[in-house]
XYZ file of C-alpha atoms in Angstrom:
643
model
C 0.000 0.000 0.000
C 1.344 3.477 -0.838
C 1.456 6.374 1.224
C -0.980 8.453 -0.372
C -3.495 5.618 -0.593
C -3.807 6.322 2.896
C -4.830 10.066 2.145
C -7.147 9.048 -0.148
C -9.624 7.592 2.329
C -11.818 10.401 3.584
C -14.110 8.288 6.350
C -13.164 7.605 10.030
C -14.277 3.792 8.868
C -11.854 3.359 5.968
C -9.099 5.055 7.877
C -9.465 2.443 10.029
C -9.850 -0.718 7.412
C -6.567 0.964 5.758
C -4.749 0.776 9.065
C -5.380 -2.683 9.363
C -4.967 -4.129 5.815
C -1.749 -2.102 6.744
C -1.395 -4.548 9.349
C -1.791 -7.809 7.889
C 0.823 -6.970 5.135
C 3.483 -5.896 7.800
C 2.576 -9.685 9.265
C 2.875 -11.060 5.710
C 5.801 -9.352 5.289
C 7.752 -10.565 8.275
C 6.496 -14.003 7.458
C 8.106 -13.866 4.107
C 11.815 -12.970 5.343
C 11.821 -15.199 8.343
C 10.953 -18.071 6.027
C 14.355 -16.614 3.433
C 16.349 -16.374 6.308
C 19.912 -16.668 5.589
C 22.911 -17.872 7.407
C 24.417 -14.517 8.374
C 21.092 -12.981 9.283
C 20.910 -12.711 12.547
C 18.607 -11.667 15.067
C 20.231 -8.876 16.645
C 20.105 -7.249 12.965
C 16.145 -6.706 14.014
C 16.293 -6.007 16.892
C 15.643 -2.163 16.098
C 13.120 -3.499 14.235
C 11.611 -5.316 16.738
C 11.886 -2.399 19.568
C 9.927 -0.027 17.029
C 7.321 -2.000 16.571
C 7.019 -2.402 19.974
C 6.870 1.627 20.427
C 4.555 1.838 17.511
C 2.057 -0.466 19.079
C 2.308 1.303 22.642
C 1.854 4.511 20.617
C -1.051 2.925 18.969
C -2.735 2.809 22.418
C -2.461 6.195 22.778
C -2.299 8.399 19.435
C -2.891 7.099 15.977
C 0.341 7.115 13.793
C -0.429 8.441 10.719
C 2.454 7.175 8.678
C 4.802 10.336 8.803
C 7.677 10.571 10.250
C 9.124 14.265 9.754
C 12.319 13.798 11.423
C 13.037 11.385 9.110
C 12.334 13.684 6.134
C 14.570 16.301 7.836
C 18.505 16.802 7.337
C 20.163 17.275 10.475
C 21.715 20.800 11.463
C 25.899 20.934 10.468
C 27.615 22.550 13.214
C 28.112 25.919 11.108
C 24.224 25.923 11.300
C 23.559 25.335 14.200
C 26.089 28.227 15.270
C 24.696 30.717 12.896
C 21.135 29.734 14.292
C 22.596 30.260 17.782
C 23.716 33.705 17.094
C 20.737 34.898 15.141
C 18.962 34.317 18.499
C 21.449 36.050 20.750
C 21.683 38.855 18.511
C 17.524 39.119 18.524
C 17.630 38.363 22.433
C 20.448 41.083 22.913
C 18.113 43.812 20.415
C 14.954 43.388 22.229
C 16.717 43.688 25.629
C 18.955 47.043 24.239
C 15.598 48.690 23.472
C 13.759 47.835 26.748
C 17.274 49.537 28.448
C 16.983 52.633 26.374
C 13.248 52.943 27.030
C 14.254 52.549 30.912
C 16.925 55.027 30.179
C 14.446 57.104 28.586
C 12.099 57.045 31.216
C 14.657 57.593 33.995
C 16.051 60.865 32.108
C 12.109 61.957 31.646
C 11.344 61.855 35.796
C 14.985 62.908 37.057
C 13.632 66.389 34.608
C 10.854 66.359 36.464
C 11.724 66.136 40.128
C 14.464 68.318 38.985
C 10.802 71.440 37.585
C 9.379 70.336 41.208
C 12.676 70.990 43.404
C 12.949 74.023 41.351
C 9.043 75.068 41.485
C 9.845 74.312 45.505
C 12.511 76.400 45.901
C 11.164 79.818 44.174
C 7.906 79.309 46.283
C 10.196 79.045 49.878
C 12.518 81.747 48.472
C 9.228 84.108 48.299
C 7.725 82.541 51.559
C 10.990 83.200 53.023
C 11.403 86.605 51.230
C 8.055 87.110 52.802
C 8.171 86.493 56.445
C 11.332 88.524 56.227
C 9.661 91.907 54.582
C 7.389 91.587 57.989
C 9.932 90.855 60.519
C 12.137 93.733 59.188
C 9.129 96.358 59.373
C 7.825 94.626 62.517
C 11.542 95.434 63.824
C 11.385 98.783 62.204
C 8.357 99.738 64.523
C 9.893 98.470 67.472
C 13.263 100.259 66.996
C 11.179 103.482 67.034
C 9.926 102.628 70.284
C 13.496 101.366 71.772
C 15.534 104.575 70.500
C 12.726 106.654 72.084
C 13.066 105.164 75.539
C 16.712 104.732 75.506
C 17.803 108.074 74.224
C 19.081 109.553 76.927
C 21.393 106.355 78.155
C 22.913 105.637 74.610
C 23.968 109.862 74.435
C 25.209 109.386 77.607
C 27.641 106.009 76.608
C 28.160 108.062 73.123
C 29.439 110.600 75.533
C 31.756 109.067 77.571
C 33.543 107.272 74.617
C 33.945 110.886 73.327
C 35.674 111.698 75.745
C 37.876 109.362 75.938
C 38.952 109.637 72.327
C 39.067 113.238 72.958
C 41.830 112.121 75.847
C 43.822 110.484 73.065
C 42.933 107.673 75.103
C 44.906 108.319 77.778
C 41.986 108.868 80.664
C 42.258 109.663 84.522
C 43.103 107.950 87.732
C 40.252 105.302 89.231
C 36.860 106.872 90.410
C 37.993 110.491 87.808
C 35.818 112.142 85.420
C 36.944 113.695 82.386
C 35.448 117.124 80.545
C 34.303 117.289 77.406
C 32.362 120.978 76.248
C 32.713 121.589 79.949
C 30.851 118.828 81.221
C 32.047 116.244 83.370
C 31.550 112.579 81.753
C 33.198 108.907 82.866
C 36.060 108.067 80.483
C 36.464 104.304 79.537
C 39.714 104.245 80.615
C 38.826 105.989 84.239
C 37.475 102.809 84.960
C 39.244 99.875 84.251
C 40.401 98.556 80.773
C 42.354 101.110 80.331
C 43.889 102.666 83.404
C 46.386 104.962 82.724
C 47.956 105.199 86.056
C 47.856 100.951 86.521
C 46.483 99.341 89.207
C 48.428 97.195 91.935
C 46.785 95.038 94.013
C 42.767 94.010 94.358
C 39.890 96.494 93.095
C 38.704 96.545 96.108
C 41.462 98.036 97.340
C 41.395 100.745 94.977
C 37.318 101.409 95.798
C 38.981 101.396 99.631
C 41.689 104.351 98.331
C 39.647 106.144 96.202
C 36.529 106.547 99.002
C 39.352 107.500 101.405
C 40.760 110.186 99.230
C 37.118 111.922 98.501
C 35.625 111.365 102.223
C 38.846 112.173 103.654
C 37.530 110.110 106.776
C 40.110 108.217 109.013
C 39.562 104.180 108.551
C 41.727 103.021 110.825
C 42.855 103.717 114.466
C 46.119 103.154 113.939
C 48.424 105.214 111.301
C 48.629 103.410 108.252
C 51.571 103.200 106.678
C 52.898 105.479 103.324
C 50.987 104.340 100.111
C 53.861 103.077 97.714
C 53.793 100.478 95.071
C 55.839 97.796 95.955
C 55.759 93.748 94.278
C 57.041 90.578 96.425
C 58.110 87.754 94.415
C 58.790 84.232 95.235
C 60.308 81.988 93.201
C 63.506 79.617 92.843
C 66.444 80.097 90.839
C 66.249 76.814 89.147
C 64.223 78.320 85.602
C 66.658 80.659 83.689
C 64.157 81.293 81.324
C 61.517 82.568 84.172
C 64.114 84.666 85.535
C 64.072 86.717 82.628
C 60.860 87.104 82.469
C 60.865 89.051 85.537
C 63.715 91.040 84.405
C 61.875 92.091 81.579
C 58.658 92.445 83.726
C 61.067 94.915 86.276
C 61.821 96.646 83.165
C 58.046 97.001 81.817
C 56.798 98.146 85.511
C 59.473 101.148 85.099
C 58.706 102.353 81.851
C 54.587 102.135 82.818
C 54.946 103.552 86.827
C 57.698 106.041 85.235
C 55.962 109.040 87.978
C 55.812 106.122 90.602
C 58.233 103.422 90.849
C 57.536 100.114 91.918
C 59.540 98.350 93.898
C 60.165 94.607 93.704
C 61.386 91.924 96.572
C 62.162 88.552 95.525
C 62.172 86.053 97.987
C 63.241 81.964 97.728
C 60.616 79.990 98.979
C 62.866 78.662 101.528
C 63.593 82.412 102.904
C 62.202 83.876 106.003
C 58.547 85.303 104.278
C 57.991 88.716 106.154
C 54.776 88.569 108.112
C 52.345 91.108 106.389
C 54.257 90.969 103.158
C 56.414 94.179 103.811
C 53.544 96.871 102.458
C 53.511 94.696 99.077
C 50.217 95.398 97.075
C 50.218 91.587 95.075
C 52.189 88.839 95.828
C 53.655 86.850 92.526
C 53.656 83.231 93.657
C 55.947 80.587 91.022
C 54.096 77.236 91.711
C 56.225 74.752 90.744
C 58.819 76.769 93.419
C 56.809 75.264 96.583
C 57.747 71.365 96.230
C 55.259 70.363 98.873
C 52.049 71.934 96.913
C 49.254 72.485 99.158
C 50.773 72.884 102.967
C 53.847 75.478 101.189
C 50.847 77.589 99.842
C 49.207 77.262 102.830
C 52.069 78.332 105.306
C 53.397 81.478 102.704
C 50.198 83.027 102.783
C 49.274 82.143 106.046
C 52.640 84.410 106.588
C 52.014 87.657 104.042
C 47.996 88.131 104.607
C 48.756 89.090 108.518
C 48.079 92.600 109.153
C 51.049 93.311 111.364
C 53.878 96.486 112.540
C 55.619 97.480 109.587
C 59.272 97.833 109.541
C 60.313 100.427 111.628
C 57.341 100.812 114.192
C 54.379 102.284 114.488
C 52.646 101.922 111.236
C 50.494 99.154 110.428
C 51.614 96.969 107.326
C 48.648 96.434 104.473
C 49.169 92.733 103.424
C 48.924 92.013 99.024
C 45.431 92.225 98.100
C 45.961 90.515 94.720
C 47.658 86.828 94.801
C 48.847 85.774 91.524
C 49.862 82.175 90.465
C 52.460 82.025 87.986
C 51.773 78.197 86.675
C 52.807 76.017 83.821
C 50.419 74.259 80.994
C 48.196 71.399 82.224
C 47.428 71.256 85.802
C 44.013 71.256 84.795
C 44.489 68.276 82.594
C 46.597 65.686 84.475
C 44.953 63.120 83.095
C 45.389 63.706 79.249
C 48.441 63.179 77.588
C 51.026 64.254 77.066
C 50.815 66.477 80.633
C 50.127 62.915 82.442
C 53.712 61.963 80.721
C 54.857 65.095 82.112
C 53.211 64.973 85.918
C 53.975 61.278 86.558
C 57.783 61.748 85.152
C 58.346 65.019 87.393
C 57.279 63.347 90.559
C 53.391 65.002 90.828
C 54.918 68.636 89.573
C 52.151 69.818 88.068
C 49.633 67.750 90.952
C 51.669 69.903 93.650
C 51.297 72.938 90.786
C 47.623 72.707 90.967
C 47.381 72.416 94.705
C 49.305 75.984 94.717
C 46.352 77.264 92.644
C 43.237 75.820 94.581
C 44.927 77.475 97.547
C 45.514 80.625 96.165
C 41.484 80.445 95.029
C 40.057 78.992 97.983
C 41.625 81.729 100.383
C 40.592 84.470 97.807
C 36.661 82.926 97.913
C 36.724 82.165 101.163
C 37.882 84.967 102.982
C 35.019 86.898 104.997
C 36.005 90.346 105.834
C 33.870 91.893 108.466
C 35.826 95.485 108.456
C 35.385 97.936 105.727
C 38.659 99.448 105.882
C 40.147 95.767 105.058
C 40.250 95.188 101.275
C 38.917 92.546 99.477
C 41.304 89.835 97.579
C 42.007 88.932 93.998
C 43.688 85.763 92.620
C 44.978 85.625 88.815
C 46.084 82.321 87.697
C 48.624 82.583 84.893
C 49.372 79.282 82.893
C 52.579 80.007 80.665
C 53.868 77.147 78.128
C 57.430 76.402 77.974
C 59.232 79.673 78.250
C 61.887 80.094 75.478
C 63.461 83.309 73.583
C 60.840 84.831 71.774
C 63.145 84.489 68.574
C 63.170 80.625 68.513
C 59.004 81.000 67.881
C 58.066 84.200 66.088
C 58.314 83.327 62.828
C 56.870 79.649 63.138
C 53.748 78.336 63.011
C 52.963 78.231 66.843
C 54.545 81.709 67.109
C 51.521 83.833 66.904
C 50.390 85.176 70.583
C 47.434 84.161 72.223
C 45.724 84.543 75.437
C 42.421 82.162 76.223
C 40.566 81.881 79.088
C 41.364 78.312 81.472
C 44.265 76.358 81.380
C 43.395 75.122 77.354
C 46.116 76.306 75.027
C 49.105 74.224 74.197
C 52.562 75.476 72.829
C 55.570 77.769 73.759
C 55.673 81.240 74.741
C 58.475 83.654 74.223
C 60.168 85.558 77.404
C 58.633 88.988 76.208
C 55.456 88.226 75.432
C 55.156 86.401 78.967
C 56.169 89.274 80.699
C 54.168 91.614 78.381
C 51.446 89.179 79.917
C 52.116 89.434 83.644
C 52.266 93.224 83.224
C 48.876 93.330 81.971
C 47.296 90.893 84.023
C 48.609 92.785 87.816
C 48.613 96.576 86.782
C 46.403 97.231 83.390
C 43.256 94.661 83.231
C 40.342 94.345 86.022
C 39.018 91.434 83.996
C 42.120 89.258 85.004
C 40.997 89.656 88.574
C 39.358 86.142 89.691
C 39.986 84.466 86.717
C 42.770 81.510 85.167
C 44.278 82.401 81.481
C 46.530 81.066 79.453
C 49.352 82.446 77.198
C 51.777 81.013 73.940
C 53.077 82.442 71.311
C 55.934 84.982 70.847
C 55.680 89.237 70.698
C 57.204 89.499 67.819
C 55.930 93.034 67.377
C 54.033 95.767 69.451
C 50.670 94.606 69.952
C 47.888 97.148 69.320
C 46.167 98.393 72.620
C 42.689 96.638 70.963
C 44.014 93.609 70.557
C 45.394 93.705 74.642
C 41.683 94.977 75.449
C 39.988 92.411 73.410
C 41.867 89.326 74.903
C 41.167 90.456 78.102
C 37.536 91.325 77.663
C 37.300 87.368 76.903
C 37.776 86.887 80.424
C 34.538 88.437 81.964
C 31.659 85.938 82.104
C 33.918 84.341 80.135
C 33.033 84.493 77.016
C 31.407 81.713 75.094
C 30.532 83.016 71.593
C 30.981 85.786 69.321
C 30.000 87.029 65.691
C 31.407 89.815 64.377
C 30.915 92.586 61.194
C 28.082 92.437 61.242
C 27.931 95.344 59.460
C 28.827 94.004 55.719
C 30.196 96.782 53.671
C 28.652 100.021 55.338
C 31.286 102.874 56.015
C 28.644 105.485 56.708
C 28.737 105.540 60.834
C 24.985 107.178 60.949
C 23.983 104.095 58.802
C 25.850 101.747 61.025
C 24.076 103.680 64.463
C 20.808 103.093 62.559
C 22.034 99.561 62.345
C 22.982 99.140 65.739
C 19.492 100.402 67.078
C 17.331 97.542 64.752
C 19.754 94.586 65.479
C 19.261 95.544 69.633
C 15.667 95.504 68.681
C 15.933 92.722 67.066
C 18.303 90.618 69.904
C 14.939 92.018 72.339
C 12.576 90.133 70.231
C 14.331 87.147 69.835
C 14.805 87.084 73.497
C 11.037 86.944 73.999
C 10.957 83.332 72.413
C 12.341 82.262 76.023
C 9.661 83.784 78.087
C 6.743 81.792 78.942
C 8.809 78.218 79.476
C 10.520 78.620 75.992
C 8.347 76.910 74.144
C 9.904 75.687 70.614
C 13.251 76.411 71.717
C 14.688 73.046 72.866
C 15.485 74.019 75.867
C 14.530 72.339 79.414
C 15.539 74.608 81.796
C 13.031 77.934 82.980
C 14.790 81.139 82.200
C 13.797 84.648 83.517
C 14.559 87.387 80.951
C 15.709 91.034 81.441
C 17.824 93.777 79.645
C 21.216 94.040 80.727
C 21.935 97.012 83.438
C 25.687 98.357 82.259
C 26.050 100.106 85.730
C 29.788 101.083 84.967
C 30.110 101.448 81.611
C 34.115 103.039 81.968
C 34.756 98.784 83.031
C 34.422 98.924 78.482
C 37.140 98.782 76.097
C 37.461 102.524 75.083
C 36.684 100.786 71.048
C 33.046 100.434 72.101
C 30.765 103.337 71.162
C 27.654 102.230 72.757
C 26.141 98.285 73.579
C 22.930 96.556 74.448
C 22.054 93.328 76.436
C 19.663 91.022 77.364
C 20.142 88.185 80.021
C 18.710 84.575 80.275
C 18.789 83.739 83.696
C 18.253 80.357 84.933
C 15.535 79.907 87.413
C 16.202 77.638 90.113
C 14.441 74.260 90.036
C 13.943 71.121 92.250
C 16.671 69.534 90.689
C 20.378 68.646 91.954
C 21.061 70.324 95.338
C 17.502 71.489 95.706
C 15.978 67.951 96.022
C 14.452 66.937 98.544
C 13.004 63.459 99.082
C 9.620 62.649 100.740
C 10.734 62.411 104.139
C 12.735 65.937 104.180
C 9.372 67.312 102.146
C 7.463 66.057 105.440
C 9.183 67.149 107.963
C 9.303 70.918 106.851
C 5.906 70.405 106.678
C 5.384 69.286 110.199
C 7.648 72.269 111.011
C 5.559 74.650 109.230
C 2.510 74.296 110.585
C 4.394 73.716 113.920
C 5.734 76.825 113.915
C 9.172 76.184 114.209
C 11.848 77.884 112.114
C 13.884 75.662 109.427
C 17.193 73.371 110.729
C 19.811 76.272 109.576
C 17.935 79.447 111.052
C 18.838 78.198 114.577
C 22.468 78.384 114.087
C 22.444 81.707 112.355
C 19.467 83.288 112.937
C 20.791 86.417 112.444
C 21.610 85.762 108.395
C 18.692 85.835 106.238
C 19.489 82.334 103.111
C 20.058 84.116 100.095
C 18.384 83.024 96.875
C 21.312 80.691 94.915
C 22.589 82.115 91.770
C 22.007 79.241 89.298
C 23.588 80.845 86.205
C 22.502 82.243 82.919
C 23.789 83.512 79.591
C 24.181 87.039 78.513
C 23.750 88.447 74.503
C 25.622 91.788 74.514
C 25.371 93.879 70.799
C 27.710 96.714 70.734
C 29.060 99.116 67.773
C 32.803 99.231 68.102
C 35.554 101.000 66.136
C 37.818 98.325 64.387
C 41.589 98.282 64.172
C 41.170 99.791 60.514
C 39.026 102.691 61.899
C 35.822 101.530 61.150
C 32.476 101.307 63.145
C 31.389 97.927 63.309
C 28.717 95.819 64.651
C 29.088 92.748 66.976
C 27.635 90.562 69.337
C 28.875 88.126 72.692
C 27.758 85.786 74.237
C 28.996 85.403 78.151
C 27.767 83.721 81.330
C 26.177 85.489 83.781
C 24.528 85.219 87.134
C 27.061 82.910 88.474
C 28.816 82.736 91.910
C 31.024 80.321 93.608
C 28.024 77.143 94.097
C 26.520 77.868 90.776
C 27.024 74.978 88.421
C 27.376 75.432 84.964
C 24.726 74.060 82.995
C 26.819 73.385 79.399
C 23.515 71.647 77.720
C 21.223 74.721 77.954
C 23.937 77.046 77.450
C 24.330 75.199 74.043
C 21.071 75.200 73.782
C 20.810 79.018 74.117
C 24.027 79.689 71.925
C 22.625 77.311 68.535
C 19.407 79.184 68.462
C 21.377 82.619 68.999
C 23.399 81.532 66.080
C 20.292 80.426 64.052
C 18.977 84.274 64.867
C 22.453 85.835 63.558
C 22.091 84.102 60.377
C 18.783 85.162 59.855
C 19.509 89.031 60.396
C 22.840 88.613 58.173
C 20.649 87.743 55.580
C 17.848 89.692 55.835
C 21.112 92.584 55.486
C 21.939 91.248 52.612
C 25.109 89.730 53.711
């Protein structure tokens, strides 16, 4: 039967009949050549046979086979084919996914222009929000400066005044507690006061308050005759620091060119010399630390020695012990424990331990020394931390060379001989604001330092100071502009201060503050560059935290004593002292219009503690607190100026 006889048949029925007629002649077939069978036939020859037969009836059971077989009919693939096949597929595969990465490319590049409209759309509508809220503040602060200038007229002519005067002095100003003239009217110089005293002052401001209401009252103060007013220094120090010993010679040398009308007299004393009780008439006492090798009980015993009030040399006259104590210490007795002063402590056998015990002395007798006659001045203490003392040559031109004075023991370097002494001149005879308070000094001279710069290092001292931003003025030379200036950023430093009234909501900070302008009652305590300032002060209110706690049991029993009628624990052992309130600390924003080195008026504004006393603890997270959002408000007047 041929293969398109099968074709031919176009019923289900014959289909059938066909396949098995086909059949019958596959048996007949097989019959036929098993019956011819030859010798070298052999079975295995079949046996292909046999197994397709066998698949073509089991595929019989399941799908008819039609007779076609196209993998038969078909060539098989030569490898070149089958490798150009192969890479006609990759090269479709790789096209199709090259244009779904472009349109992803595409699409990316569409929405990054997009966000890129928006940001842009965003940032013209904040810039006019912005531009805005600042057109308001700006008149808002215009109104109020109206209102400020109006009721402060008559103290800012009175500061404009004084600084007048003193420029019209050439700078030069009076004695302590004088007044100056200018157009016949008697006005406070700056340097009458304070940071600039012309004459110098030796030994403790009180002192000088004692001297000058003694001079004007001309009432006796004590009994006894008091001995001749003359300037006289005591020293005491070893030998064993060349380098220290000329700083004293070139201090000696300073003290004569400054006191030229009044010479001042210095005694030097080892520590191991016989101290004279009273300190021989001497208004401060220079103490070297690392001279008294046993620290605390040396300290102890020299001033136990020069604060006696005793017969003066001679007979008959009562000696006036130092009233200012200053502490001539190296770097790092405030930071034994970091390196490399550890190094340095623990290879010197405790030296700068014993170094700091000198100082707490010389602070602790200063604070706690309670003076119940009037004619008895009050003490001072200066702590002066100098690095290692070379020639001022070695340093000048380096990179550590430049002179610096900071506030604590927190500088690190060298400092030259002159520019230590220039130092130790200023701090005893020329700046009030060294009183009380620990600096230190590196660096070399070099050249003459400008009488600002001397002011303005010192002026760190009070409070201290914790932050600053100066010209704030931009490029404005005009000084009426700049006054105009100064009067809307003092408003503006008075609003901002509101924020903290009320608990200081939105400001981040914890702690209750009471708020106040600042009181400048002795304005001639200024640098004689500061036409005219403005303050406010954020004082800290007390709270039941810390020292103030009291538990539940010490809550109870002042309330059984209240309604007992008894007074409180400490009353009964001095019921004649009334507790005063504790002074828990605070932060004060000063603006003031200066006059630059350069000449020109400038505005600026500090930041310094306030409100503090010897138990106040410093509260560093709300002062931070305080200074961030001060500098948030700076920024936001600098650019409302345009700056």
């Amino acid at each position: 039967m041929q293969v398109q006889d099968v074709f031919s048949f176009t019923t289900p029925g014959s289909i059938e009949r066909s396949l098995i007629n086909r059949n019958d002649a596959i048996s007949e077939r097989s019959m036929l050549f098993s019956s011819k069978k030859e010798e070298w036939d052999y079975d295995e020859d079949y046996s292909d046979d046999d197994n397709a037969e066998k698949n073509e009836s089991f595929n019989l059971g399941s799908a008819p086979n039609l007779g076609i077989n196209i993998g038969a009919q078909l060539e098989p693939l030569t490898p070149e084919q089958a490798a150009e096949l192969i890479d006609e597929a990759t090269d479709s595969i790789n096209t199709a996914f090259d244009e779904r990465i472009g349109e992803i490319a595409d699409l990316k590049s569409q929405v990054a222009k997009d966000f890129e409209k928006s940001k842009n759309s965003m940032r013209v509508a904040s810039e006019l929000r912005a531009a805005e809220q600042t057109e308001k503040l700006m008149s808002k602060i215009d109104r109020i400066s109206n209102d400020f200038l109006d009721k402060n007229e008559e103290l800012r002519m009175g500061t404009k005044m004084a600084a007048k005067a003193d420029r019209a002095m050439s700078g030069t100003g009076l004695e302590i507690g004088s007044w100056g003239k200018l157009g016949g009217m008697n006005v406070l110089t700056a340097a009458a006061g304070g940071m600039g005293v012309s004459g110098g002052l030796l030994g403790s401001v009180g002192a000088a308050n004692i001297a000058v209401a003694t001079t004007e009252s001309s009432i006796e103060v004590d009994t006894q005759v008091v001995g001749e007013d003359e300037n006289r220094i005591m020293i005491i120090c070893d030998d064993k620091d060349k380098n220290l010993q000329k700083v004293f010679i070139r201090f000696e040398n300073l003290l004569e060119e400054k006191f030229a009308s009044s010479p001042v007299c210095i005694d030097k004393y080892s520590p191991s010399a016989s101290i004279p009780m009273g300190g021989n008439n001497a208004k401060c006492c220079i103490v070297v630390s690392s001279s008294l090798s046993n620290g605390q009980s040396s300290m102890e015993k020299l001033l136990g020695r020069t604060l006696k009030r005793t017969l003066a040399p001679g007979g008959g006259k009562v000696s006036k012990p130092p009233s200012h104590i200053v502490v001539v210490s190296p770097l790092g007795t405030e930071r034994i424990e970091a390196f490399p002063y550890s190094m340095q402590n623990m290879m010197g056998g405790n030296k700068l331990k014993k170094a700091r015990e000198v100082e707490e002395v010389a602070i602790s007798t200063v604070k706690g020394r309670f003076i119940a006659d009037a004619s008895i001045p009050s003490l001072d203490y200066s702590i002066l931390h100098f690095g290692e003392i070379v020639e001022d040559e070695k340093i000048v031109n380096k990179k550590e060379g430049a002179l610096d004075i900071c506030e604590g023991d927190s500088l690190d370097g060298k400092v030259g001989i002159d520019a230590a002494a220039n130092a130790l001149l200023q701090t005893i005879a020329l700046r009030p604001t060294a009183r009380n308070s620990t600096l230190s000094v590196v660096g070399a001279m070099g050249s003459d330092i400008a009488e600002e710069q001397w002011e303005d290092w010192f002026l760190r001292l009070d409070g201290p100071e914790l932050w600053r931003s100066e010209h704030l003025t931009g490029d404005i030379v005009d000084d009426t502009v700049v006054d105009r200036k100064f009067e809307e950023l003092a408003s503006y430093i008075n609003q901002w201060s509101d924020r903290f009234n009320n608990g200081a909501k939105g400001t981040g900070l914890t702690t209750p503050v009471a708020v106040s302008e600042s009181r400048f009652l002795n304005d001639s305590d200024s640098p004689s560059n500061i036409r005219q300032k403005y303050g406010v002060r954020l004082e800290f209110k007390s709270t039941n935290t810390g020292s103030a706690y009291k538990s539940k049991s010490e809550e109870n029993q002042l309330e059984r004593q209240k309604s007992e009628g008894a007074p409180p624990p400490s009353s009964s052992s001095s019921p004649a002292f009334s507790r005063m309130q504790k002074k828990e600390g605070g932060i004060e924003i000063i603006c003031e219009e200066i006059v630059s080195k350069e000449g020109k008026v400038e505005l600026r504004i500090r930041a310094r503690r306030c409100n503090m006393d010897d138990a106040s603890v410093v509260k560093e997270m709300s002062e931070q607190t305080i200074l961030k959002r001060l500098e948030e408000a700076v920024e936001v007047w600098k650019k409302g100026q345009g700056q």
